Amino acid sequence: MSGLTKLLSDATVGDVIAVLERDGGVIIEDFLAPETLKGLRRDLLPLLERQPTGRDGFAGFKTRRLSALFAHTRHCAEIVTHPLYFTPAEHFLCRSRAVWVGDDQLTLAADIRIGVTQAIQLAPGQAAQPLHRDDTAFLWRHPTGGREGRVQIMCALSDFTAENGGTLVIPGSHHWDDERKPELSQAIPTEMKSGSALIFLGSTFHAGGANTTASEYRTAVGLALDASNVRQEENMYLSLSSEQVASYSEEIQRLLGWSAGSNHMGWVEVDGQMVDPIHLLKDENRSSLKGVGAGRHG
Ligand SMILES: O=C(O)CCC(=O)C(=O)O
Ligand SMILES: [Fe+2]
């Protein structure tokens, strides 16, 4: 394959689904309306500039990340509801299951939640990220049989090139089982103009590319739509204040959901890093809790 398949923004939902089923990823050219692209750049670029760089090879030592995006810009709403993203996501995430409740056999399906929001900017000199699947957060099993946990989008706020770190994707890797190791030699860089978007399945191997340019920044808004069954049933975050949670032992704090674990489910951004919320309940870190999300820049 010489490049990832590109569709124009007048493609049908069926076209997008067909390419995702075959390759696990697809580029939609001119995905963002010009005013959406302009608004995202205006709202997010100054905030990204103030973020520190990552502290490990996965987050990227020369990468700036900004989360809680719905607190920082209104324009993410236009991305998640775009019919060429939302409707294919529904197709992969909302598969129904028959379940017995007493005498009734019901057909239930998950609906959709926004799983991650993150602007990602790779500076010159950033090395390639390790290849991974984004549904690793859910410890999803592969092959998925068509039932995905996550459908991800990377909207380009700058041009994406092979040289500036355009996302590496291994086409077809969503069909692989969990034993098969991904290799960089199999990955294809995402090359697209600013305003275009890469959509890929949670089971597709991908990585941020290496930025080998002297002075170009590669900037994206990454968002994930997730199946709503990958969360706690009762909403503990709204039911208990952080003070109430902090009054319990660490074991109970984690069980109430204030824990990200080794699979990083439930992290929260503090000072540009994705941290385990358990740390915020400790007395010495309680002040950071006020810095989470909108409060920090508001
Ligand atoms: O920056 C990119 O192109 C991809 C980043 C990514 O896959 C991630 O952080 O999970
Ligand atoms: Fe990823």
PDB file of C-alpha atoms in Angstrom, residues 19-268:
ATOM      1  CA  VAL A  19     -12.540   1.412   4.260  1.00  0.00           C
ATOM      2  CA  LEU A  20     -12.432   1.149   8.074  1.00  0.00           C
ATOM      3  CA  GLU A  21     -13.571  -2.467   7.865  1.00  0.00           C
ATOM      4  CA  ARG A  22     -10.872  -3.253   5.305  1.00  0.00           C
ATOM      5  CA  ASP A  23      -7.907  -1.148   6.524  1.00  0.00           C
ATOM      6  CA  GLY A  24      -8.746  -0.069  10.094  1.00  0.00           C
ATOM      7  CA  GLY A  25      -8.046   3.577   9.203  1.00  0.00           C
ATOM      8  CA  VAL A  26      -9.077   6.205   6.649  1.00  0.00           C
ATOM      9  CA  ILE A  27      -8.258   9.820   5.845  1.00  0.00           C
ATOM     10  CA  ILE A  28     -11.114  12.249   5.172  1.00  0.00           C
ATOM     11  CA  GLU A  29      -9.899  15.303   3.284  1.00  0.00           C
ATOM     12  CA  ASP A  30     -11.265  18.716   4.323  1.00  0.00           C
ATOM     13  CA  PHE A  31     -13.097  17.101   7.236  1.00  0.00           C
ATOM     14  CA  LEU A  32     -13.230  20.340   9.261  1.00  0.00           C
ATOM     15  CA  ALA A  33     -15.231  23.327   8.063  1.00  0.00           C
ATOM     16  CA  PRO A  34     -12.824  26.274   7.588  1.00  0.00           C
ATOM     17  CA  GLU A  35     -14.361  28.170  10.550  1.00  0.00           C
ATOM     18  CA  THR A  36     -14.005  25.086  12.787  1.00  0.00           C
ATOM     19  CA  LEU A  37     -10.328  24.735  11.880  1.00  0.00           C
ATOM     20  CA  LYS A  38      -9.793  28.436  12.494  1.00  0.00           C
ATOM     21  CA  GLY A  39     -11.616  28.294  15.835  1.00  0.00           C
ATOM     22  CA  LEU A  40      -9.701  25.232  17.040  1.00  0.00           C
ATOM     23  CA  ARG A  41      -6.382  26.845  16.169  1.00  0.00           C
ATOM     24  CA  ARG A  42      -7.355  30.132  17.827  1.00  0.00           C
ATOM     25  CA  ASP A  43      -8.632  28.456  21.035  1.00  0.00           C
ATOM     26  CA  LEU A  44      -6.022  25.709  21.476  1.00  0.00           C
ATOM     27  CA  LEU A  45      -2.666  26.801  20.042  1.00  0.00           C
ATOM     28  CA  PRO A  46      -1.969  29.463  22.716  1.00  0.00           C
ATOM     29  CA  LEU A  47      -2.864  26.971  25.485  1.00  0.00           C
ATOM     30  CA  LEU A  48      -0.727  24.199  23.955  1.00  0.00           C
ATOM     31  CA  GLU A  49       2.229  26.556  23.877  1.00  0.00           C
ATOM     32  CA  ARG A  50       2.020  26.909  27.671  1.00  0.00           C
ATOM     33  CA  GLN A  51       1.958  23.144  28.286  1.00  0.00           C
ATOM     34  CA  PRO A  52       5.124  21.344  29.389  1.00  0.00           C
ATOM     35  CA  THR A  53       6.490  18.473  27.288  1.00  0.00           C
ATOM     36  CA  GLY A  54       5.888  14.798  28.151  1.00  0.00           C
ATOM     37  CA  ARG A  55       7.911  12.917  30.753  1.00  0.00           C
ATOM     38  CA  ASP A  56       8.190   9.494  29.102  1.00  0.00           C
ATOM     39  CA  GLY A  57       8.732   7.950  25.686  1.00  0.00           C
ATOM     40  CA  PHE A  58       5.034   7.270  25.145  1.00  0.00           C
ATOM     41  CA  ALA A  59       3.842  10.792  25.986  1.00  0.00           C
ATOM     42  CA  GLY A  60       6.881  12.120  24.067  1.00  0.00           C
ATOM     43  CA  PHE A  61       9.759  14.176  25.457  1.00  0.00           C
ATOM     44  CA  LYS A  62       9.230  16.776  22.709  1.00  0.00           C
ATOM     45  CA  THR A  63       5.440  16.538  22.628  1.00  0.00           C
ATOM     46  CA  ARG A  64       2.954  18.932  24.232  1.00  0.00           C
ATOM     47  CA  ARG A  65      -0.496  17.623  25.140  1.00  0.00           C
ATOM     48  CA  LEU A  66      -3.610  19.473  26.268  1.00  0.00           C
ATOM     49  CA  SER A  67      -6.691  17.585  27.484  1.00  0.00           C
ATOM     50  CA  ALA A  68     -10.155  18.545  28.846  1.00  0.00           C
ATOM     51  CA  LEU A  69     -10.711  20.074  25.412  1.00  0.00           C
ATOM     52  CA  PHE A  70     -14.456  20.646  25.839  1.00  0.00           C
ATOM     53  CA  ALA A  71     -13.499  23.075  28.611  1.00  0.00           C
ATOM     54  CA  HIS A  72     -11.179  24.983  26.296  1.00  0.00           C
ATOM     55  CA  THR A  73     -13.054  25.200  22.974  1.00  0.00           C
ATOM     56  CA  ARG A  74     -16.652  24.859  21.734  1.00  0.00           C
ATOM     57  CA  HIS A  75     -15.460  23.450  18.409  1.00  0.00           C
ATOM     58  CA  CYS A  76     -14.877  19.846  19.524  1.00  0.00           C
ATOM     59  CA  ALA A  77     -18.683  19.499  19.457  1.00  0.00           C
ATOM     60  CA  GLU A  78     -18.561  19.904  15.675  1.00  0.00           C
ATOM     61  CA  ILE A  79     -15.975  17.122  15.394  1.00  0.00           C
ATOM     62  CA  VAL A  80     -17.737  14.473  17.487  1.00  0.00           C
ATOM     63  CA  THR A  81     -21.117  15.058  15.814  1.00  0.00           C
ATOM     64  CA  HIS A  82     -19.743  15.116  12.246  1.00  0.00           C
ATOM     65  CA  PRO A  83     -21.762  12.442  10.377  1.00  0.00           C
ATOM     66  CA  LEU A  84     -18.647  10.913   8.758  1.00  0.00           C
ATOM     67  CA  TYR A  85     -17.202  10.315  12.227  1.00  0.00           C
ATOM     68  CA  PHE A  86     -20.192   9.777  14.515  1.00  0.00           C
ATOM     69  CA  THR A  87     -22.226   7.462  12.281  1.00  0.00           C
ATOM     70  CA  PRO A  88     -19.341   5.071  11.448  1.00  0.00           C
ATOM     71  CA  ALA A  89     -18.441   5.127  15.165  1.00  0.00           C
ATOM     72  CA  GLU A  90     -22.013   4.082  15.974  1.00  0.00           C
ATOM     73  CA  HIS A  91     -21.674   1.235  13.471  1.00  0.00           C
ATOM     74  CA  PHE A  92     -18.563  -0.178  15.203  1.00  0.00           C
ATOM     75  CA  LEU A  93     -19.410   0.625  18.850  1.00  0.00           C
ATOM     76  CA  CYS A  94     -23.151   0.097  19.270  1.00  0.00           C
ATOM     77  CA  ARG A  95     -23.445  -3.598  18.378  1.00  0.00           C
ATOM     78  CA  SER A  96     -26.487  -5.089  20.096  1.00  0.00           C
ATOM     79  CA  ARG A  97     -26.536  -8.148  22.349  1.00  0.00           C
ATOM     80  CA  ALA A  98     -29.470 -10.377  23.324  1.00  0.00           C
ATOM     81  CA  VAL A  99     -29.789 -10.733  27.117  1.00  0.00           C
ATOM     82  CA  TRP A 100     -32.298 -12.521  29.344  1.00  0.00           C
ATOM     83  CA  VAL A 101     -34.090 -10.515  32.076  1.00  0.00           C
ATOM     84  CA  GLY A 102     -36.590 -12.894  33.702  1.00  0.00           C
ATOM     85  CA  ASP A 103     -38.936 -14.158  30.991  1.00  0.00           C
ATOM     86  CA  ASP A 104     -37.906 -11.503  28.528  1.00  0.00           C
ATOM     87  CA  GLN A 105     -35.110 -11.701  26.062  1.00  0.00           C
ATOM     88  CA  LEU A 106     -34.059  -8.108  25.470  1.00  0.00           C
ATOM     89  CA  THR A 107     -31.819  -6.669  22.832  1.00  0.00           C
ATOM     90  CA  LEU A 108     -29.487  -4.090  24.353  1.00  0.00           C
ATOM     91  CA  ALA A 109     -26.754  -2.011  22.772  1.00  0.00           C
ATOM     92  CA  ALA A 110     -24.116   0.284  24.195  1.00  0.00           C
ATOM     93  CA  ASP A 111     -24.358   3.912  23.237  1.00  0.00           C
ATOM     94  CA  ILE A 112     -21.456   6.310  22.829  1.00  0.00           C
ATOM     95  CA  ARG A 113     -19.316   8.380  25.188  1.00  0.00           C
ATOM     96  CA  ILE A 114     -16.454  10.757  24.527  1.00  0.00           C
ATOM     97  CA  GLY A 115     -13.497   8.770  25.853  1.00  0.00           C
ATOM     98  CA  VAL A 116     -10.474  11.037  25.409  1.00  0.00           C
ATOM     99  CA  THR A 117      -9.886  14.595  24.223  1.00  0.00           C
ATOM    100  CA  GLN A 118      -6.334  15.690  23.574  1.00  0.00           C
ATOM    101  CA  ALA A 119      -4.524  18.199  21.405  1.00  0.00           C
ATOM    102  CA  ILE A 120      -1.097  16.764  20.523  1.00  0.00           C
ATOM    103  CA  GLN A 121       1.802  18.793  19.179  1.00  0.00           C
ATOM    104  CA  LEU A 122       5.037  17.117  18.062  1.00  0.00           C
ATOM    105  CA  ALA A 123       8.076  19.411  17.986  1.00  0.00           C
ATOM    106  CA  PRO A 124      11.111  18.883  15.723  1.00  0.00           C
ATOM    107  CA  GLY A 125      13.268  16.091  17.137  1.00  0.00           C
ATOM    108  CA  GLN A 126      10.364  14.097  18.593  1.00  0.00           C
ATOM    109  CA  ALA A 127      11.071  10.362  18.129  1.00  0.00           C
ATOM    110  CA  ALA A 128       8.405   7.918  16.912  1.00  0.00           C
ATOM    111  CA  GLN A 129       6.024   6.709  19.612  1.00  0.00           C
ATOM    112  CA  PRO A 130       5.828   2.953  20.314  1.00  0.00           C
ATOM    113  CA  LEU A 131       3.224   1.250  18.105  1.00  0.00           C
ATOM    114  CA  HIS A 132       0.098   0.485  20.120  1.00  0.00           C
ATOM    115  CA  ARG A 133      -3.660  -0.021  19.996  1.00  0.00           C
ATOM    116  CA  ASP A 134      -5.767   2.625  21.743  1.00  0.00           C
ATOM    117  CA  ASP A 135      -8.210  -0.012  23.050  1.00  0.00           C
ATOM    118  CA  THR A 136      -5.351  -1.276  25.236  1.00  0.00           C
ATOM    119  CA  ALA A 137      -6.922   0.988  27.875  1.00  0.00           C
ATOM    120  CA  PHE A 138      -9.844  -1.481  28.017  1.00  0.00           C
ATOM    121  CA  LEU A 139      -7.620  -4.589  27.708  1.00  0.00           C
ATOM    122  CA  TRP A 140      -9.790  -5.395  24.653  1.00  0.00           C
ATOM    123  CA  ARG A 141      -9.224  -8.822  23.055  1.00  0.00           C
ATOM    124  CA  HIS A 142      -8.329  -9.326  19.373  1.00  0.00           C
ATOM    125  CA  PRO A 143      -9.541 -10.086  16.848  1.00  0.00           C
ATOM    126  CA  THR A 144     -12.607  -8.103  17.897  1.00  0.00           C
ATOM    127  CA  GLY A 145     -15.119  -9.835  15.630  1.00  0.00           C
ATOM    128  CA  GLY A 146     -16.199  -6.369  14.505  1.00  0.00           C
ATOM    129  CA  ARG A 147     -17.160  -5.177  18.001  1.00  0.00           C
ATOM    130  CA  GLU A 148     -14.879  -2.240  18.758  1.00  0.00           C
ATOM    131  CA  GLY A 149     -14.442  -0.424  22.063  1.00  0.00           C
ATOM    132  CA  ARG A 150     -13.155   2.816  20.585  1.00  0.00           C
ATOM    133  CA  VAL A 151     -13.152   4.785  17.312  1.00  0.00           C
ATOM    134  CA  GLN A 152     -10.484   7.493  17.285  1.00  0.00           C
ATOM    135  CA  ILE A 153     -10.028  10.630  15.196  1.00  0.00           C
ATOM    136  CA  MET A 154      -6.962  12.819  14.650  1.00  0.00           C
ATOM    137  CA  CYS A 155      -7.922  16.174  13.125  1.00  0.00           C
ATOM    138  CA  ALA A 156      -4.971  17.956  11.554  1.00  0.00           C
ATOM    139  CA  LEU A 157      -4.470  21.524  12.808  1.00  0.00           C
ATOM    140  CA  SER A 158      -1.238  21.627  10.770  1.00  0.00           C
ATOM    141  CA  ASP A 159      -0.311  19.673   7.659  1.00  0.00           C
ATOM    142  CA  PHE A 160       0.675  16.073   8.447  1.00  0.00           C
ATOM    143  CA  THR A 161       3.707  14.763   6.518  1.00  0.00           C
ATOM    144  CA  ALA A 162       5.961  11.702   6.680  1.00  0.00           C
ATOM    145  CA  GLU A 163       8.720  14.050   7.892  1.00  0.00           C
ATOM    146  CA  ASN A 164       6.874  15.955  10.625  1.00  0.00           C
ATOM    147  CA  GLY A 165       5.433  12.920  12.414  1.00  0.00           C
ATOM    148  CA  GLY A 166       2.132  12.256  10.602  1.00  0.00           C
ATOM    149  CA  THR A 167       0.518   9.393  12.563  1.00  0.00           C
ATOM    150  CA  LEU A 168       1.914   5.956  11.617  1.00  0.00           C
ATOM    151  CA  VAL A 169      -0.787   3.363  10.893  1.00  0.00           C
ATOM    152  CA  ILE A 170      -0.533  -0.357  10.092  1.00  0.00           C
ATOM    153  CA  PRO A 171      -3.399  -1.016   7.657  1.00  0.00           C
ATOM    154  CA  GLY A 172      -5.192  -4.283   8.347  1.00  0.00           C
ATOM    155  CA  SER A 173      -3.724  -4.657  11.848  1.00  0.00           C
ATOM    156  CA  HIS A 174      -7.223  -4.468  13.385  1.00  0.00           C
ATOM    157  CA  HIS A 175      -7.650  -8.049  12.126  1.00  0.00           C
ATOM    158  CA  TRP A 176      -4.554  -9.338  13.968  1.00  0.00           C
ATOM    159  CA  ASP A 177      -4.683 -11.424  17.112  1.00  0.00           C
ATOM    160  CA  ASP A 178      -3.016 -10.417  20.379  1.00  0.00           C
ATOM    161  CA  GLU A 179       0.124 -12.484  19.761  1.00  0.00           C
ATOM    162  CA  ARG A 180       1.231 -10.652  16.632  1.00  0.00           C
ATOM    163  CA  LYS A 181       3.874  -7.974  17.214  1.00  0.00           C
ATOM    164  CA  PRO A 182       3.681  -4.731  15.209  1.00  0.00           C
ATOM    165  CA  GLU A 183       6.796  -3.570  13.332  1.00  0.00           C
ATOM    166  CA  LEU A 184       7.641  -0.002  12.293  1.00  0.00           C
ATOM    167  CA  SER A 185       8.483  -1.287   8.787  1.00  0.00           C
ATOM    168  CA  GLN A 186       4.777  -2.172   8.344  1.00  0.00           C
ATOM    169  CA  ALA A 187       3.512   1.295   9.309  1.00  0.00           C
ATOM    170  CA  ILE A 188       2.438   3.979   6.825  1.00  0.00           C
ATOM    171  CA  PRO A 189       2.627   7.685   7.714  1.00  0.00           C
ATOM    172  CA  THR A 190      -0.537   9.766   7.550  1.00  0.00           C
ATOM    173  CA  GLU A 191      -0.018  12.521   4.997  1.00  0.00           C
ATOM    174  CA  MET A 192      -2.820  15.072   4.909  1.00  0.00           C
ATOM    175  CA  LYS A 193      -3.503  18.789   4.775  1.00  0.00           C
ATOM    176  CA  SER A 194      -4.506  20.821   7.774  1.00  0.00           C
ATOM    177  CA  GLY A 195      -8.305  20.507   8.201  1.00  0.00           C
ATOM    178  CA  SER A 196      -8.287  16.841   7.127  1.00  0.00           C
ATOM    179  CA  ALA A 197      -8.758  13.982   9.585  1.00  0.00           C
ATOM    180  CA  LEU A 198      -7.566  10.426  10.171  1.00  0.00           C
ATOM    181  CA  ILE A 199     -10.218   8.100  11.609  1.00  0.00           C
ATOM    182  CA  PHE A 200      -9.086   4.729  12.952  1.00  0.00           C
ATOM    183  CA  LEU A 201     -10.399   1.861  15.021  1.00  0.00           C
ATOM    184  CA  GLY A 202      -9.291   1.224  18.608  1.00  0.00           C
ATOM    185  CA  SER A 203      -7.886  -2.113  17.462  1.00  0.00           C
ATOM    186  CA  THR A 204      -5.618  -0.637  14.755  1.00  0.00           C
ATOM    187  CA  PHE A 205      -1.890  -0.403  15.516  1.00  0.00           C
ATOM    188  CA  HIS A 206      -0.620   3.162  15.174  1.00  0.00           C
ATOM    189  CA  ALA A 207       1.827   5.641  16.714  1.00  0.00           C
ATOM    190  CA  GLY A 208       2.848   9.257  16.508  1.00  0.00           C
ATOM    191  CA  GLY A 209       5.608   9.445  13.854  1.00  0.00           C
ATOM    192  CA  ALA A 210       9.097  10.896  14.245  1.00  0.00           C
ATOM    193  CA  ASN A 211       9.372  14.623  13.560  1.00  0.00           C
ATOM    194  CA  THR A 212      12.637  14.845  11.607  1.00  0.00           C
ATOM    195  CA  THR A 213      12.075  18.395  10.335  1.00  0.00           C
ATOM    196  CA  ALA A 214      14.195  21.331  11.460  1.00  0.00           C
ATOM    197  CA  SER A 215      11.375  23.682  12.376  1.00  0.00           C
ATOM    198  CA  GLU A 216       7.880  22.269  11.645  1.00  0.00           C
ATOM    199  CA  TYR A 217       5.378  21.559  14.413  1.00  0.00           C
ATOM    200  CA  ARG A 218       2.823  18.802  13.791  1.00  0.00           C
ATOM    201  CA  THR A 219      -0.396  19.618  15.630  1.00  0.00           C
ATOM    202  CA  ALA A 220      -3.619  17.605  15.955  1.00  0.00           C
ATOM    203  CA  VAL A 221      -6.806  17.361  17.945  1.00  0.00           C
ATOM    204  CA  GLY A 222      -7.289  13.742  18.951  1.00  0.00           C
ATOM    205  CA  LEU A 223     -10.689  12.573  20.206  1.00  0.00           C
ATOM    206  CA  ALA A 224     -12.080   9.143  20.955  1.00  0.00           C
ATOM    207  CA  LEU A 225     -15.657   7.913  20.866  1.00  0.00           C
ATOM    208  CA  ASP A 226     -16.028   4.875  23.132  1.00  0.00           C
ATOM    209  CA  ALA A 227     -18.691   2.239  23.709  1.00  0.00           C
ATOM    210  CA  SER A 228     -20.559   3.300  26.847  1.00  0.00           C
ATOM    211  CA  ASN A 229     -20.257  -0.120  28.505  1.00  0.00           C
ATOM    212  CA  VAL A 230     -16.615   0.514  29.405  1.00  0.00           C
ATOM    213  CA  ARG A 231     -17.357   2.570  32.527  1.00  0.00           C
ATOM    214  CA  GLN A 232     -18.756   2.239  36.046  1.00  0.00           C
ATOM    215  CA  GLU A 233     -22.537   1.766  36.143  1.00  0.00           C
ATOM    216  CA  GLU A 234     -23.132   4.164  39.057  1.00  0.00           C
ATOM    217  CA  ASN A 235     -21.640   7.620  38.640  1.00  0.00           C
ATOM    218  CA  MET A 236     -19.405   7.826  41.716  1.00  0.00           C
ATOM    219  CA  TYR A 237     -17.767  11.066  40.576  1.00  0.00           C
ATOM    220  CA  LEU A 238     -21.061  12.959  40.853  1.00  0.00           C
ATOM    221  CA  SER A 239     -22.288  11.035  43.916  1.00  0.00           C
ATOM    222  CA  LEU A 240     -19.353  11.690  46.259  1.00  0.00           C
ATOM    223  CA  SER A 241     -17.310  14.848  46.729  1.00  0.00           C
ATOM    224  CA  SER A 242     -13.541  14.534  46.482  1.00  0.00           C
ATOM    225  CA  GLU A 243     -13.414  15.195  50.264  1.00  0.00           C
ATOM    226  CA  GLN A 244     -15.705  12.225  50.912  1.00  0.00           C
ATOM    227  CA  VAL A 245     -13.590   9.984  48.662  1.00  0.00           C
ATOM    228  CA  ALA A 246     -10.362  11.204  50.332  1.00  0.00           C
ATOM    229  CA  SER A 247     -11.694  10.228  53.779  1.00  0.00           C
ATOM    230  CA  TYR A 248     -11.512   6.511  52.810  1.00  0.00           C
ATOM    231  CA  SER A 249      -8.521   4.177  52.598  1.00  0.00           C
ATOM    232  CA  GLU A 250      -6.575   4.130  49.335  1.00  0.00           C
ATOM    233  CA  GLU A 251      -8.078   0.735  48.540  1.00  0.00           C
ATOM    234  CA  ILE A 252     -11.617   2.166  48.694  1.00  0.00           C
ATOM    235  CA  GLN A 253     -10.566   5.337  46.847  1.00  0.00           C
ATOM    236  CA  ARG A 254      -9.375   3.168  43.958  1.00  0.00           C
ATOM    237  CA  LEU A 255     -12.513   1.014  44.044  1.00  0.00           C
ATOM    238  CA  LEU A 256     -14.650   4.164  43.868  1.00  0.00           C
ATOM    239  CA  GLY A 257     -12.926   4.918  40.571  1.00  0.00           C
ATOM    240  CA  TRP A 258     -10.174   7.349  41.567  1.00  0.00           C
ATOM    241  CA  SER A 259      -7.513   5.159  40.000  1.00  0.00           C
ATOM    242  CA  ALA A 260      -6.034   4.790  36.543  1.00  0.00           C
ATOM    243  CA  GLY A 261      -4.168   1.482  36.965  1.00  0.00           C
ATOM    244  CA  SER A 262      -1.510   0.054  34.661  1.00  0.00           C
ATOM    245  CA  ASN A 263      -3.852   0.327  31.647  1.00  0.00           C
ATOM    246  CA  HIS A 264      -4.275   4.084  32.259  1.00  0.00           C
ATOM    247  CA  MET A 265      -8.092   4.107  32.320  1.00  0.00           C
ATOM    248  CA  GLY A 266      -9.288   7.202  34.157  1.00  0.00           C
ATOM    249  CA  TRP A 267      -6.243   9.480  33.995  1.00  0.00           C
ATOM    250  CA  VAL A 268      -6.703  13.205  34.419  1.00  0.00           C
TER     251      VAL A 268
END
